[in-house]
Amino acid sequence: MRESTEHWEYDGSFLGFMTVVDRSFREKKFPTLILSPETAVESLFLAEWVETDPVRGEKIYRRLRQRLRPENFLFIKNGFYATLEGKERHLLDAIEIALQTKDLLENHLGHPAILALRKSIRTMLGENHALTGFVRFEYVGDVLFSKINPKHYVMPYLCPHFAERYPQEKIMIYDETHELLGIIDHGDIHLMENTSCPEFAEASDEQVIRQQWKTFLRAVTIDERANYTAQRNHLPLRFRGNMTEFKA
């Protein structure tokens, strides 16, 4: 694939990136830099805008899913949601390698793009795994609500976990970092981007239950055996802000 000195910018969506992939392979060139709304703010480069084409985006998505082995397709999809500088350019390299070989991309760690993506994916999935245990819900009416502050874009992975875990519940999870609201209604998942956190009046029952739980913990705690270093290792401070047991 020919290397180009061009700079492209897209809307940051997955279908938008699929449109970029479609154009790159049709024109047989990779741009030097691919910007999204987040990275364009910090960039001094002028970039050509690539308009998202849902039809072409869906088409290249289906084609990649057909041609790539499932493990490599999942690697590409996970890589898109990972937090990594220049990830779009790395992903183009990964797609080219995946199309040229039937081997696992995980076996091409000698390539800097694959190595960088793998590290970011592992970090993202690790945070998602931690959140499956650290997310705390409170009933607001008949809805289970939670607020989180993840470093990575984990909602596409976190919501299916709770949809499967609580198939009969209505759930709302708000990601403050990415201004993303996940709505789970009896297993059906919807993600709303660029939205503010819903405001709810705190239910009195939740306050009573929270106070009773804290009273119980204080009663069973042996101060002499408290190991705060071990506590921080098992439950990092950054996860505690939205956990009900640490709220006043």
GROMACS .gro file of C-alpha atoms in nm:
model
  248
    1MET     CA    1   0.000   0.000   0.000
    2ARG     CA    2   0.137   0.341  -0.099
    3GLU     CA    3   0.217   0.586   0.180
    4SER     CA    4   0.062   0.929   0.131
    5THR     CA    5   0.150   1.264   0.288
    6GLU     CA    6  -0.221   1.349   0.317
    7HIS     CA    7  -0.401   1.421   0.643
    8TRP     CA    8  -0.762   1.306   0.680
    9GLU     CA    9  -1.025   1.381   0.942
   10TYR     CA   10  -1.345   1.188   1.017
   11ASP     CA   11  -1.627   1.210   1.272
   12GLY     CA   12  -1.481   0.955   1.516
   13SER     CA   13  -1.758   0.698   1.472
   14PHE     CA   14  -1.701   0.335   1.384
   15LEU     CA   15  -1.888   0.368   1.054
   16GLY     CA   16  -1.686   0.681   0.988
   17PHE     CA   17  -1.367   0.483   1.032
   18MET     CA   18  -1.502   0.209   0.805
   19THR     CA   19  -1.556   0.483   0.543
   20VAL     CA   20  -1.190   0.582   0.587
   21VAL     CA   21  -1.086   0.218   0.544
   22ASP     CA   22  -1.296   0.190   0.228
   23ARG     CA   23  -1.138   0.500   0.076
   24SER     CA   24  -0.785   0.396   0.172
   25PHE     CA   25  -0.809   0.058   0.004
   26ARG     CA   26  -0.997   0.186  -0.300
   27GLU     CA   27  -0.733   0.454  -0.361
   28LYS     CA   28  -0.454   0.217  -0.250
   29LYS     CA   29  -0.294   0.470  -0.018
   30PHE     CA   30  -0.265   0.528   0.355
   31PRO     CA   31  -0.267   0.888   0.484
   32THR     CA   32   0.011   0.996   0.717
   33LEU     CA   33  -0.235   1.117   0.978
   34ILE     CA   34  -0.601   1.042   1.054
   35LEU     CA   35  -0.772   1.284   1.292
   36SER     CA   36  -1.098   1.259   1.486
   37PRO     CA   37  -1.284   1.548   1.656
   38GLU     CA   38  -1.089   1.478   1.978
   39THR     CA   39  -0.742   1.470   1.822
   40ALA     CA   40  -0.810   1.748   1.567
   41VAL     CA   41  -0.842   2.000   1.851
   42GLU     CA   42  -0.482   1.934   1.955
   43SER     CA   43  -0.342   1.919   1.601
   44LEU     CA   44  -0.187   2.205   1.406
   45PHE     CA   45  -0.234   2.024   1.074
   46LEU     CA   46  -0.506   2.103   0.823
   47ALA     CA   47  -0.685   1.786   0.723
   48GLU     CA   48  -0.922   1.681   0.448
   49TRP     CA   49  -1.265   1.593   0.583
   50VAL     CA   50  -1.387   1.241   0.502
   51GLU     CA   51  -1.766   1.237   0.517
   52THR     CA   52  -1.915   0.925   0.674
   53ASP     CA   53  -2.095   0.712   0.418
   54PRO     CA   54  -2.314   0.463   0.608
   55VAL     CA   55  -2.370   0.248   0.298
   56ARG     CA   56  -2.001   0.212   0.211
   57GLY     CA   57  -1.913   0.183   0.579
   58GLU     CA   58  -2.153  -0.107   0.630
   59LYS     CA   59  -2.028  -0.269   0.310
   60ILE     CA   60  -1.661  -0.263   0.411
   61TYR     CA   61  -1.760  -0.380   0.762
   62ARG     CA   62  -1.936  -0.687   0.619
   63ARG     CA   63  -1.647  -0.753   0.378
   64LEU     CA   64  -1.387  -0.743   0.654
   65ARG     CA   65  -1.601  -0.969   0.869
   66GLN     CA   66  -1.618  -1.221   0.584
   67ARG     CA   67  -1.253  -1.210   0.481
   68LEU     CA   68  -1.075  -1.188   0.817
   69ARG     CA   69  -1.051  -1.473   1.062
   70PRO     CA   70  -1.277  -1.403   1.364
   71GLU     CA   71  -0.986  -1.343   1.605
   72ASN     CA   72  -0.835  -1.078   1.375
   73PHE     CA   73  -1.169  -0.910   1.313
   74LEU     CA   74  -1.223  -0.886   1.689
   75PHE     CA   75  -0.869  -0.747   1.729
   76ILE     CA   76  -0.952  -0.469   1.480
   77LYS     CA   77  -1.283  -0.389   1.647
   78ASN     CA   78  -1.129  -0.385   1.996
   79GLY     CA   79  -0.846  -0.170   1.867
   80PHE     CA   80  -1.091   0.094   1.746
   81TYR     CA   81  -1.235   0.138   2.096
   82ALA     CA   82  -0.894   0.137   2.266
   83THR     CA   83  -0.737   0.463   2.380
   84LEU     CA   84  -0.424   0.504   2.171
   85GLU     CA   85  -0.269   0.802   1.995
   86GLY     CA   86  -0.282   0.748   1.618
   87LYS     CA   87  -0.487   0.430   1.656
   88GLU     CA   88  -0.663   0.477   1.319
   89ARG     CA   89  -0.332   0.473   1.133
   90HIS     CA   90  -0.221   0.167   1.329
   91LEU     CA   91  -0.549  -0.005   1.246
   92LEU     CA   92  -0.498   0.047   0.873
   93ASP     CA   93  -0.165  -0.134   0.902
   94ALA     CA   94  -0.331  -0.410   1.106
   95ILE     CA   95  -0.607  -0.455   0.847
   96GLU     CA   96  -0.353  -0.477   0.565
   97ILE     CA   97  -0.156  -0.743   0.751
   98ALA     CA   98  -0.473  -0.936   0.837
   99LEU     CA   99  -0.579  -0.939   0.471
  100GLN     CA  100  -0.241  -1.067   0.359
  101THR     CA  101  -0.213  -1.356   0.604
  102LYS     CA  102  -0.430  -1.620   0.766
  103ASP     CA  103  -0.213  -1.598   1.074
  104LEU     CA  104  -0.324  -1.435   1.400
  105LEU     CA  105  -0.239  -1.066   1.434
  106GLU     CA  106  -0.122  -1.151   1.787
  107ASN     CA  107   0.167  -1.336   1.620
  108HIS     CA  108   0.288  -1.018   1.447
  109LEU     CA  109   0.400  -0.828   1.756
  110GLY     CA  110   0.723  -0.741   1.577
  111HIS     CA  111   0.524  -0.481   1.388
  112PRO     CA  112   0.503  -0.162   1.600
  113ALA     CA  113   0.138  -0.098   1.507
  114ILE     CA  114   0.028  -0.445   1.620
  115LEU     CA  115   0.228  -0.419   1.942
  116ALA     CA  116   0.085  -0.077   2.028
  117LEU     CA  117  -0.271  -0.191   1.958
  118ARG     CA  118  -0.231  -0.508   2.162
  119LYS     CA  119  -0.106  -0.314   2.467
  120SER     CA  120  -0.395  -0.067   2.445
  121ILE     CA  121  -0.655  -0.341   2.397
  122ARG     CA  122  -0.529  -0.530   2.701
  123THR     CA  123  -0.541  -0.214   2.912
  124MET     CA  124  -0.895  -0.136   2.796
  125LEU     CA  125  -1.025  -0.488   2.855
  126GLY     CA  126  -0.853  -0.493   3.194
  127GLU     CA  127  -1.036  -0.178   3.300
  128ASN     CA  128  -1.364  -0.321   3.173
  129HIS     CA  129  -1.307  -0.638   3.376
  130ALA     CA  130  -1.240  -0.429   3.688
  131LEU     CA  131  -1.557  -0.226   3.635
  132THR     CA  132  -1.774  -0.538   3.613
  133GLY     CA  133  -1.695  -0.579   3.981
  134PHE     CA  134  -1.671  -0.214   4.089
  135VAL     CA  135  -1.986  -0.069   3.928
  136ARG     CA  136  -2.252   0.008   4.189
  137PHE     CA  137  -2.620   0.052   4.105
  138GLU     CA  138  -2.891   0.241   4.290
  139TYR     CA  139  -3.263   0.209   4.229
  140VAL     CA  140  -3.420   0.527   4.093
  141GLY     CA  141  -3.783   0.434   4.061
  142ASP     CA  142  -3.776   0.109   3.867
  143VAL     CA  143  -3.439   0.185   3.703
  144LEU     CA  144  -3.096   0.070   3.819
  145PHE     CA  145  -2.862   0.368   3.772
  146SER     CA  146  -2.483   0.396   3.791
  147LYS     CA  147  -2.222   0.658   3.708
  148ILE     CA  148  -1.865   0.570   3.605
  149ASN     CA  149  -1.544   0.753   3.509
  150PRO     CA  150  -1.344   0.508   3.294
  151LYS     CA  151  -1.021   0.603   3.122
  152HIS     CA  152  -1.114   0.393   2.819
  153TYR     CA  153  -1.419   0.358   2.596
  154VAL     CA  154  -1.553   0.050   2.773
  155MET     CA  155  -1.930   0.093   2.743
  156PRO     CA  156  -1.968  -0.135   2.434
  157TYR     CA  157  -1.822  -0.413   2.652
  158LEU     CA  158  -1.966  -0.320   2.992
  159CYS     CA  159  -2.331  -0.288   2.886
  160PRO     CA  160  -2.359  -0.641   2.738
  161HIS     CA  161  -2.220  -0.781   3.064
  162PHE     CA  162  -2.495  -0.621   3.274
  163ALA     CA  163  -2.761  -0.688   3.010
  164GLU     CA  164  -2.684  -1.059   3.046
  165ARG     CA  165  -2.647  -1.039   3.422
  166TYR     CA  166  -2.977  -0.856   3.480
  167PRO     CA  167  -3.200  -0.956   3.185
  168GLN     CA  168  -3.524  -0.847   3.355
  169GLU     CA  169  -3.405  -0.504   3.470
  170LYS     CA  170  -3.405  -0.152   3.329
  171ILE     CA  171  -3.051  -0.014   3.364
  172MET     CA  172  -2.881   0.318   3.293
  173ILE     CA  173  -2.502   0.363   3.308
  174TYR     CA  174  -2.352   0.707   3.251
  175ASP     CA  175  -1.988   0.742   3.141
  176GLU     CA  176  -1.880   1.089   3.258
  177THR     CA  177  -1.545   1.072   3.080
  178HIS     CA  178  -1.692   1.020   2.732
  179GLU     CA  179  -2.037   1.180   2.796
  180LEU     CA  180  -2.199   0.851   2.699
  181LEU     CA  181  -2.523   0.710   2.833
  182GLY     CA  182  -2.592   0.338   2.814
  183ILE     CA  183  -2.957   0.232   2.838
  184ILE     CA  184  -3.039  -0.135   2.893
  185ASP     CA  185  -3.404  -0.229   2.878
  186HIS     CA  186  -3.463  -0.599   2.948
  187GLY     CA  187  -3.149  -0.695   2.757
  188ASP     CA  188  -3.179  -0.442   2.472
  189ILE     CA  189  -2.884  -0.200   2.463
  190HIS     CA  190  -2.876   0.159   2.334
  191LEU     CA  191  -2.582   0.400   2.357
  192MET     CA  192  -2.643   0.776   2.348
  193GLU     CA  193  -2.336   0.991   2.275
  194ASN     CA  194  -2.271   1.355   2.369
  195THR     CA  195  -2.531   1.359   2.642
  196SER     CA  196  -2.533   1.497   2.994
  197CYS     CA  197  -2.586   1.290   3.305
  198PRO     CA  198  -2.953   1.232   3.395
  199GLU     CA  199  -3.062   1.407   3.713
  200PHE     CA  200  -3.258   1.206   3.966
  201ALA     CA  201  -3.392   1.284   4.310
  202GLU     CA  202  -3.222   1.040   4.542
  203ALA     CA  203  -3.461   0.783   4.682
  204SER     CA  204  -3.489   0.787   5.062
  205ASP     CA  205  -3.482   0.406   5.072
  206GLU     CA  206  -3.139   0.405   4.911
  207GLN     CA  207  -3.006   0.646   5.173
  208VAL     CA  208  -3.136   0.426   5.454
  209ILE     CA  209  -2.988   0.109   5.302
  210ARG     CA  210  -2.653   0.286   5.243
  211GLN     CA  211  -2.640   0.405   5.606
  212GLN     CA  212  -2.727   0.060   5.737
  213TRP     CA  213  -2.452  -0.095   5.527
  214LYS     CA  214  -2.194   0.153   5.658
  215THR     CA  215  -2.305   0.090   6.016
  216PHE     CA  216  -2.260  -0.284   5.962
  217LEU     CA  217  -1.911  -0.239   5.815
  218ARG     CA  218  -1.801  -0.020   6.105
  219ALA     CA  219  -1.931  -0.280   6.351
  220VAL     CA  220  -1.739  -0.572   6.201
  221THR     CA  221  -1.417  -0.380   6.127
  222ILE     CA  222  -1.115  -0.450   6.347
  223ASP     CA  223  -0.909  -0.131   6.332
  224GLU     CA  224  -0.585  -0.303   6.431
  225ARG     CA  225  -0.609  -0.532   6.127
  226ALA     CA  226  -0.685  -0.259   5.876
  227ASN     CA  227  -0.442  -0.272   5.582
  228TYR     CA  228  -0.504   0.037   5.369
  229THR     CA  229  -0.222  -0.043   5.127
  230ALA     CA  230  -0.380  -0.379   5.044
  231GLN     CA  231  -0.718  -0.209   5.011
  232ARG     CA  232  -0.583   0.035   4.753
  233ASN     CA  233  -0.420  -0.251   4.560
  234HIS     CA  234  -0.749  -0.442   4.540
  235LEU     CA  235  -0.970  -0.134   4.498
  236PRO     CA  236  -0.783   0.163   4.345
  237LEU     CA  237  -0.890   0.508   4.464
  238ARG     CA  238  -1.004   0.616   4.117
  239PHE     CA  239  -1.290   0.365   4.122
  240ARG     CA  240  -1.427   0.476   4.459
  241GLY     CA  241  -1.580   0.812   4.365
  242ASN     CA  242  -1.903   0.660   4.234
  243MET     CA  243  -1.924   0.357   4.465
  244THR     CA  244  -2.218   0.381   4.704
  245GLU     CA  245  -2.024   0.248   5.003
  246PHE     CA  246  -1.783   0.544   4.982
  247LYS     CA  247  -2.049   0.814   4.943
  248ALA     CA  248  -2.128   1.037   5.239
   0.00000   0.00000   0.00000
